[in-house]
C-alpha positions as MATLAB code, in Angstrom:
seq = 'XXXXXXXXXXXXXXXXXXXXXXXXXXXXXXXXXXXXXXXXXXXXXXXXXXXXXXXXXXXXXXXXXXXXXXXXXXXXXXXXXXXXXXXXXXXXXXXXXXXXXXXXXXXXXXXXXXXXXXXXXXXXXXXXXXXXXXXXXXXXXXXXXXXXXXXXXXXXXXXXXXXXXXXXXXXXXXXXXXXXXXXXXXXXXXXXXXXXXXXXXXXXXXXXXXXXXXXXXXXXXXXXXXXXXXXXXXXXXXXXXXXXXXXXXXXXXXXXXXXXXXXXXXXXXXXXXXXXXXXXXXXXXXXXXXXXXXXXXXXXXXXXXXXXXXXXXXXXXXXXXXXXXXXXXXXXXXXXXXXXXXXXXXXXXXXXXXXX';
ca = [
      -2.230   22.295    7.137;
      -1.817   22.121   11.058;
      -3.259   18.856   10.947;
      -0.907   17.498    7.956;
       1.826   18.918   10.336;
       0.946   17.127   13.525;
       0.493   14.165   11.744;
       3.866   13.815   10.276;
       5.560   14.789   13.553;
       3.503   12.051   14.768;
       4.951    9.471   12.729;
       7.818    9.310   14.933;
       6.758    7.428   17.377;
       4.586    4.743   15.102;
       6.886    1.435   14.931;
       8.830   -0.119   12.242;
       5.925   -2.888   13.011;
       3.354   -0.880   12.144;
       0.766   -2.677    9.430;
       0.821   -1.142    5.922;
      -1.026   -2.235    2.769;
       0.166   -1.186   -0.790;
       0.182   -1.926   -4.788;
       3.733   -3.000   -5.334;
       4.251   -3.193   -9.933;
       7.654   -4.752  -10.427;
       8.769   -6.720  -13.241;
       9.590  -10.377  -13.662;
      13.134  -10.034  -12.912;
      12.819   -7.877  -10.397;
      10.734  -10.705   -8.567;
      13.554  -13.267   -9.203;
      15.736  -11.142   -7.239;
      13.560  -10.574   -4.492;
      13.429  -14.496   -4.074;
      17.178  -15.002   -4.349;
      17.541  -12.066   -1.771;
      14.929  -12.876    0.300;
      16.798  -14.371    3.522;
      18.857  -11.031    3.838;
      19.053   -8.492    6.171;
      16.530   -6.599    7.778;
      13.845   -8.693    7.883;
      14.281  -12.553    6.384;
      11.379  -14.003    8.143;
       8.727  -11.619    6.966;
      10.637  -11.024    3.433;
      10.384  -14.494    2.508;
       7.015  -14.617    3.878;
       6.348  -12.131    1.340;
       8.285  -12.721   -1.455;
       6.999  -16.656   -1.673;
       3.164  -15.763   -1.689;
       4.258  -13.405   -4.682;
       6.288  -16.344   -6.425;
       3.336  -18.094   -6.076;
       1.079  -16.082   -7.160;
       3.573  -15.541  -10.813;
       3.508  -19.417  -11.002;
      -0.657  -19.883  -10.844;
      -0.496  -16.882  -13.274;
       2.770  -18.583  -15.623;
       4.000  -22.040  -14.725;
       6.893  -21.481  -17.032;
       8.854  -19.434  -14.709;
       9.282  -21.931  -12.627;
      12.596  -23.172  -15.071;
      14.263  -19.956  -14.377;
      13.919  -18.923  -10.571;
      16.678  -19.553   -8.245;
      16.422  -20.699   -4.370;
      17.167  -17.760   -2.326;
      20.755  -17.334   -0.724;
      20.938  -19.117    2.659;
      21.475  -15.790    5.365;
      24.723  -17.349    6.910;
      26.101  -17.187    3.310;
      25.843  -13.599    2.924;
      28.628  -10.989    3.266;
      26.231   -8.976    6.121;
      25.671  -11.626    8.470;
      29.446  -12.741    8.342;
      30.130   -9.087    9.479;
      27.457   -8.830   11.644;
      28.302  -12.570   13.653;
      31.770  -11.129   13.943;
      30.848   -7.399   15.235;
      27.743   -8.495   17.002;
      27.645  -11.888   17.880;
      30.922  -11.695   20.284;
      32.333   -8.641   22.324;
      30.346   -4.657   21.934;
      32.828   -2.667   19.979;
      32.533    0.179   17.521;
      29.312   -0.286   15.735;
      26.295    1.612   15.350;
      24.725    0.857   18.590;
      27.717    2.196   20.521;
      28.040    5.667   21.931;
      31.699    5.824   20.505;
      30.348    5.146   17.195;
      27.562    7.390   17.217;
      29.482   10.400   18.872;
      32.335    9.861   16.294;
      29.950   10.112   13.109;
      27.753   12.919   14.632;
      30.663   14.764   15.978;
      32.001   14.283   11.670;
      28.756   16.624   10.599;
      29.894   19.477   12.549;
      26.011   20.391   13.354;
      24.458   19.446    9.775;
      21.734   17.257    9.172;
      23.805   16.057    5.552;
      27.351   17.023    4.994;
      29.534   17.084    1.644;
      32.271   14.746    2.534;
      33.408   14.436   -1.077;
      32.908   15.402   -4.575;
      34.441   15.244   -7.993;
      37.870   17.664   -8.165;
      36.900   18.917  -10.938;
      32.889   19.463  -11.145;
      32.090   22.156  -13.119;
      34.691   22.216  -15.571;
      34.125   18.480  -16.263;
      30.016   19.726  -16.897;
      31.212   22.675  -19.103;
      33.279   20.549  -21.160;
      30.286   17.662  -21.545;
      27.856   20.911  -22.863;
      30.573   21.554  -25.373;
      30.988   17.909  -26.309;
      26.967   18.103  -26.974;
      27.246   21.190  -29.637;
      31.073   20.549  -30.576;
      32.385   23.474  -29.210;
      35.474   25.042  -28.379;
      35.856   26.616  -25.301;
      36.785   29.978  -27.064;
      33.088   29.706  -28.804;
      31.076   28.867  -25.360;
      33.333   29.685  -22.462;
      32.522   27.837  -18.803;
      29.819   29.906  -17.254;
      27.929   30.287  -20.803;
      28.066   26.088  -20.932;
      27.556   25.577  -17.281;
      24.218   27.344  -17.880;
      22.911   26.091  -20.647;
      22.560   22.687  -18.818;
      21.315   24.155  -15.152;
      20.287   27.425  -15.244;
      16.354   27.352  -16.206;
      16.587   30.606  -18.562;
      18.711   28.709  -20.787;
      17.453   25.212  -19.862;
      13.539   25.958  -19.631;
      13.035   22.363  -19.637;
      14.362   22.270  -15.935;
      11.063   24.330  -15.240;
       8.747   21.992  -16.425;
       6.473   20.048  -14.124;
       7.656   16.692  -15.136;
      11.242   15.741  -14.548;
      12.824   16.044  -18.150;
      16.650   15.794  -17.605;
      17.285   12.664  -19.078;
      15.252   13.645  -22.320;
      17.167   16.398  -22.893;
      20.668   16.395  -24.472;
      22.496   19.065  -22.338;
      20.773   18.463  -19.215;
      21.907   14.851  -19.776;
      25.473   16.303  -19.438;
      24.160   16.996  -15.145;
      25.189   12.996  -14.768;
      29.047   13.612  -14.704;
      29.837   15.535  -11.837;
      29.224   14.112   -8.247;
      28.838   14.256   -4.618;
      29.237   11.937   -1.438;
      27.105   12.870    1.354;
      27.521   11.644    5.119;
      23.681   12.033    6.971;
      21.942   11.275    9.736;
      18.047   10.966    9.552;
      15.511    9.227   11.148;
      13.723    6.254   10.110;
      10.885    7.877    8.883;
      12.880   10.766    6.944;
      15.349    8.261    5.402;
      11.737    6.207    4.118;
      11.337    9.682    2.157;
      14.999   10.233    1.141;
      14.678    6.354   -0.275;
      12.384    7.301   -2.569;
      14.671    9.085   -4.365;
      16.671    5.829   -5.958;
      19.285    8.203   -8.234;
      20.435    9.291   -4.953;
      21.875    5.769   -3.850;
      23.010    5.112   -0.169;
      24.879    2.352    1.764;
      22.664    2.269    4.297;
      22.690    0.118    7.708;
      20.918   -3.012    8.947;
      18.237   -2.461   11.696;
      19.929   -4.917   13.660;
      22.942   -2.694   14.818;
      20.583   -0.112   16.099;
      19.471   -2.053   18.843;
      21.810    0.516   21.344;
      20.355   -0.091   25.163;
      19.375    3.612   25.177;
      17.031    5.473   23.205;
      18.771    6.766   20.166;
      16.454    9.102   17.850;
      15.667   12.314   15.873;
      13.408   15.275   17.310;
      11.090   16.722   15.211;
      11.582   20.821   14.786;
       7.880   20.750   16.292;
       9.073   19.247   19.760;
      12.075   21.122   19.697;
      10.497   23.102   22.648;
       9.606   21.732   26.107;
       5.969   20.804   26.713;
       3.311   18.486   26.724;
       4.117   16.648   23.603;
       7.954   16.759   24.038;
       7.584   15.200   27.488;
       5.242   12.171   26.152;
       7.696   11.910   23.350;
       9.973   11.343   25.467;
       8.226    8.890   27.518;
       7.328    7.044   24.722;
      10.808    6.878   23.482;
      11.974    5.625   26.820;
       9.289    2.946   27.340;
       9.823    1.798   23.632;
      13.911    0.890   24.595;
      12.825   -0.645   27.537;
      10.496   -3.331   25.963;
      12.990   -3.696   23.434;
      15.894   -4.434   26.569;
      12.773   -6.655   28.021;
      12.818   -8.745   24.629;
      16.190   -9.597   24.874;
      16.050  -10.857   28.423;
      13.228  -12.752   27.310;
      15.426  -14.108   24.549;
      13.924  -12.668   21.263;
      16.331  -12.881   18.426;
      17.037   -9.295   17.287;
      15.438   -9.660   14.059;
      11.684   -9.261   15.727;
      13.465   -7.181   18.389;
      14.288   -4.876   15.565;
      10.391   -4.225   14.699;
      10.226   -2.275   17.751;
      12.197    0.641   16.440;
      10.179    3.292   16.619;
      10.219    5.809   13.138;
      11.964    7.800   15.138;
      15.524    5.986   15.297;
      18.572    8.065   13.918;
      20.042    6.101   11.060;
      23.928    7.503    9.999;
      24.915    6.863    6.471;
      26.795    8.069    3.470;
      24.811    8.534    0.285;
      26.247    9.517   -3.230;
      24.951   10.819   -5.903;
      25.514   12.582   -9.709;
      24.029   16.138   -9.965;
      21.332   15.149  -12.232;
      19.556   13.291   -9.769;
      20.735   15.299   -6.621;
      19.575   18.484   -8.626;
      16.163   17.037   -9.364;
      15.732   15.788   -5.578;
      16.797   19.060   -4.245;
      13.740   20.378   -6.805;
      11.409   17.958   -5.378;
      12.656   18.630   -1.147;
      13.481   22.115   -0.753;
      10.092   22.646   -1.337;
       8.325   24.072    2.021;
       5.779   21.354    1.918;
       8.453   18.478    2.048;
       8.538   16.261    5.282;
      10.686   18.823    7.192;
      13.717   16.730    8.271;
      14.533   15.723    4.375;
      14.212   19.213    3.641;
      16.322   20.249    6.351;
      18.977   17.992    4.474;
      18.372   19.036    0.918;
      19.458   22.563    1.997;
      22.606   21.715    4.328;
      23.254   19.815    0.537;
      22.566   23.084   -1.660;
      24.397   25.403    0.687;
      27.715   23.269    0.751;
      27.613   22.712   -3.171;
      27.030   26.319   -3.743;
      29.607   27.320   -1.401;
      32.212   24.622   -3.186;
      30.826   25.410   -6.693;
      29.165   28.076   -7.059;
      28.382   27.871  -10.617;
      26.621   24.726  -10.220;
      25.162   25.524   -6.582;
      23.532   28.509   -7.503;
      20.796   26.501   -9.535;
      20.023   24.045   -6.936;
      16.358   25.468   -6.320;
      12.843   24.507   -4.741;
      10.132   24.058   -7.794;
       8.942   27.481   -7.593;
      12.468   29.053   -7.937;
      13.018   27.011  -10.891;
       9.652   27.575  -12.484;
      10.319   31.531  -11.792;
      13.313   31.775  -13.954;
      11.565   29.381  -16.341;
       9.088   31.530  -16.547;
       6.496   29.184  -16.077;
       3.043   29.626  -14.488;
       1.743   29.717  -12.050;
       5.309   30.099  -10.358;
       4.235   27.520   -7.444;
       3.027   24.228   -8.982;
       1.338   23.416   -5.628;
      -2.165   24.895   -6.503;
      -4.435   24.801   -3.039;
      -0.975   23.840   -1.242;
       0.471   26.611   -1.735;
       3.168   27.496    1.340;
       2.317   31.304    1.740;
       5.739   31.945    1.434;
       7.745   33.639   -1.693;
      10.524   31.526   -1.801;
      11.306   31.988   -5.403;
      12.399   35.700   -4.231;
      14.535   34.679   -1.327;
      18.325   33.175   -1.419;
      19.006   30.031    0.056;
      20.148   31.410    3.458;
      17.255   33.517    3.852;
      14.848   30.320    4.060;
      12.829   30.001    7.367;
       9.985   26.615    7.992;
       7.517   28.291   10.196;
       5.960   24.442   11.123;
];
């Protein structure tokens, strides 16, 4: 476990360059947008690189296809790189590699990893009314907190306690897609790769480009929160990492491979949106203990402003053994050998404490 520890804390430092291999399914259509996108922001070189060896690869397989894929859009022709040429290519203003841009949206989360910047006005009484619509109820017959319930709490819902994610199969948990929430974060590179997995939790997230700021702008890990060895050659490493990107520039390296220097580490701000069926089943999934601990640092600033807003709703938003415990499902922690040592089920939100 210490090891598994050190080793995601030392993630941070690793570069957005560093070499990966993976098994990438996607369907047909899927590729066809890949090719028509492939000259787009963050990285068009390597994309198309990409992309074209897997066209390829489709058209030795099926020389059909060939009738039916587009060219890819030309860069200059797409809405991001008009902005960019105008907010980057002439004067620094306010963009994300500014100080006055990045004090302004930190200074906005009031010391939270994720804040709630906006939701639906009327959240839980829109999900008590969609439970009713299910059963064709009045609200005389099943009253708010009764219908609320039935669709979040796992004694009435036990299939929100089951170790496969089950909302949409169900018809009152399928009522969790109406209300909403709007989000406003700031993560790191490597944290935001997690939070990305999560794709019913959309976010208009930036280019790598505008993070090119001439001084090192990052996330800590809770680990190196204290001084010491490793904080100082953090640090270093941060430092020396800005300066070969500055070098780059002087040398006159477009920012696009300038960008692949950004170490995992680089704070990305952002505002991400989402229904409450899939920001309930992410909160599941990351207020676990064993999540990567800067995502779960976020999925509870998100649970502790939704309960506090709507506490009808907030009060489900639970880790998997919390879930599982009023489900009544066993064993309560579905993390076998992984098991955190901790009781969480039996604790409330604000009692939760990561020993790392």
């Amino acid at each position: 476990a210490i090891r598994k520890r050190a080793l995601e804390v030392a993630r941070y430092v690793l570069p957005v360059a560093t070499f990966t291999t993976l098994y990438h399914t996607i369907s047909a259509v899927t590729l066809f947008r890949y090719r028509r996108l492939a000259a787009s922001f963050d990285a068009p070189a390597e994309q198309r690189i990409v992309v074209d060896a897997m066209t390829e690869a489709l058209l030795a397989h099926d020389p059909s296809y060939a009738a039916v894929l587009e060219e890819p859009i030309p860069l200059e022709e797409t809405p991001e790189f008009a902005l960019a040429e105008r907010l980057l290519g002439g004067p620094r203003g306010d963009r994300p590699g500014d100080a006055s841009f990045r004090e302004r949206f930190d200074a906005g989360l009031g010391g939270r990893v994720s804040r709630l910047v906006d939701r639906k006005a009327r959240n839980e009484e829109l999900l008590a009314e969609a439970v009713r619509e299910v059963v064709g109820a009045t609200p005389e017959a099943l009253p708010d907190d009764e219908a609320i319930a039935l669709a979040i709490d796992p004694v009435a819902n036990r299939l929100l306690g089951e170790s496969l994610n089950l909302t949409d199969h169900g018809k009152l948990a399928r009522a969790l897609h109406h209300p909403a929430y709007t989000f406003r974060k700031k993560l790191s590179h490597t944290a935001d790769s997690q939070d990305q997995r999560h794709r019913t939790t959309p976010a208009s997230r930036p280019t790598l480009h505008a993070y090119l700021s001439d001084e090192p702008d990052t996330v800590t890990p809770m680990l190196l929160a204290e001084p010491g060895e490793a904080k100082a050659l953090y640090d270093e490493t941060m430092a020396r990492t800005w300066e070969s990107i500055a070098r780059l520039r002087a040398l006159g390296v477009p920012d696009e491979f300038r960008a692949y220097l950004l170490p995992n580490a680089v704070a990305l701000r952002f505002t991400e949106s989402a229904d409450l069926a899939g920001l309930r089943h992410k909160l599941a999934m990351r207020l676990c203990f064993n999540a990567q601990e800067e995502i779960w640092r976020a999925s509870l600033d998100e649970a502790e402003q939704v309960r506090d807003a709507e506490p009808r709703i907030g009060r489900w938003l639970l880790p998997p053994c919390g879930l599982r415990a009023r489900a009544g499902a066993k064993p309560v922690c579905p993390e076998g050998e992984r098991f955190c040592g901790v009781l969480v089920w039996k604790q409330d939100l604000s009692d939760y404490r990561r020993l790392l």
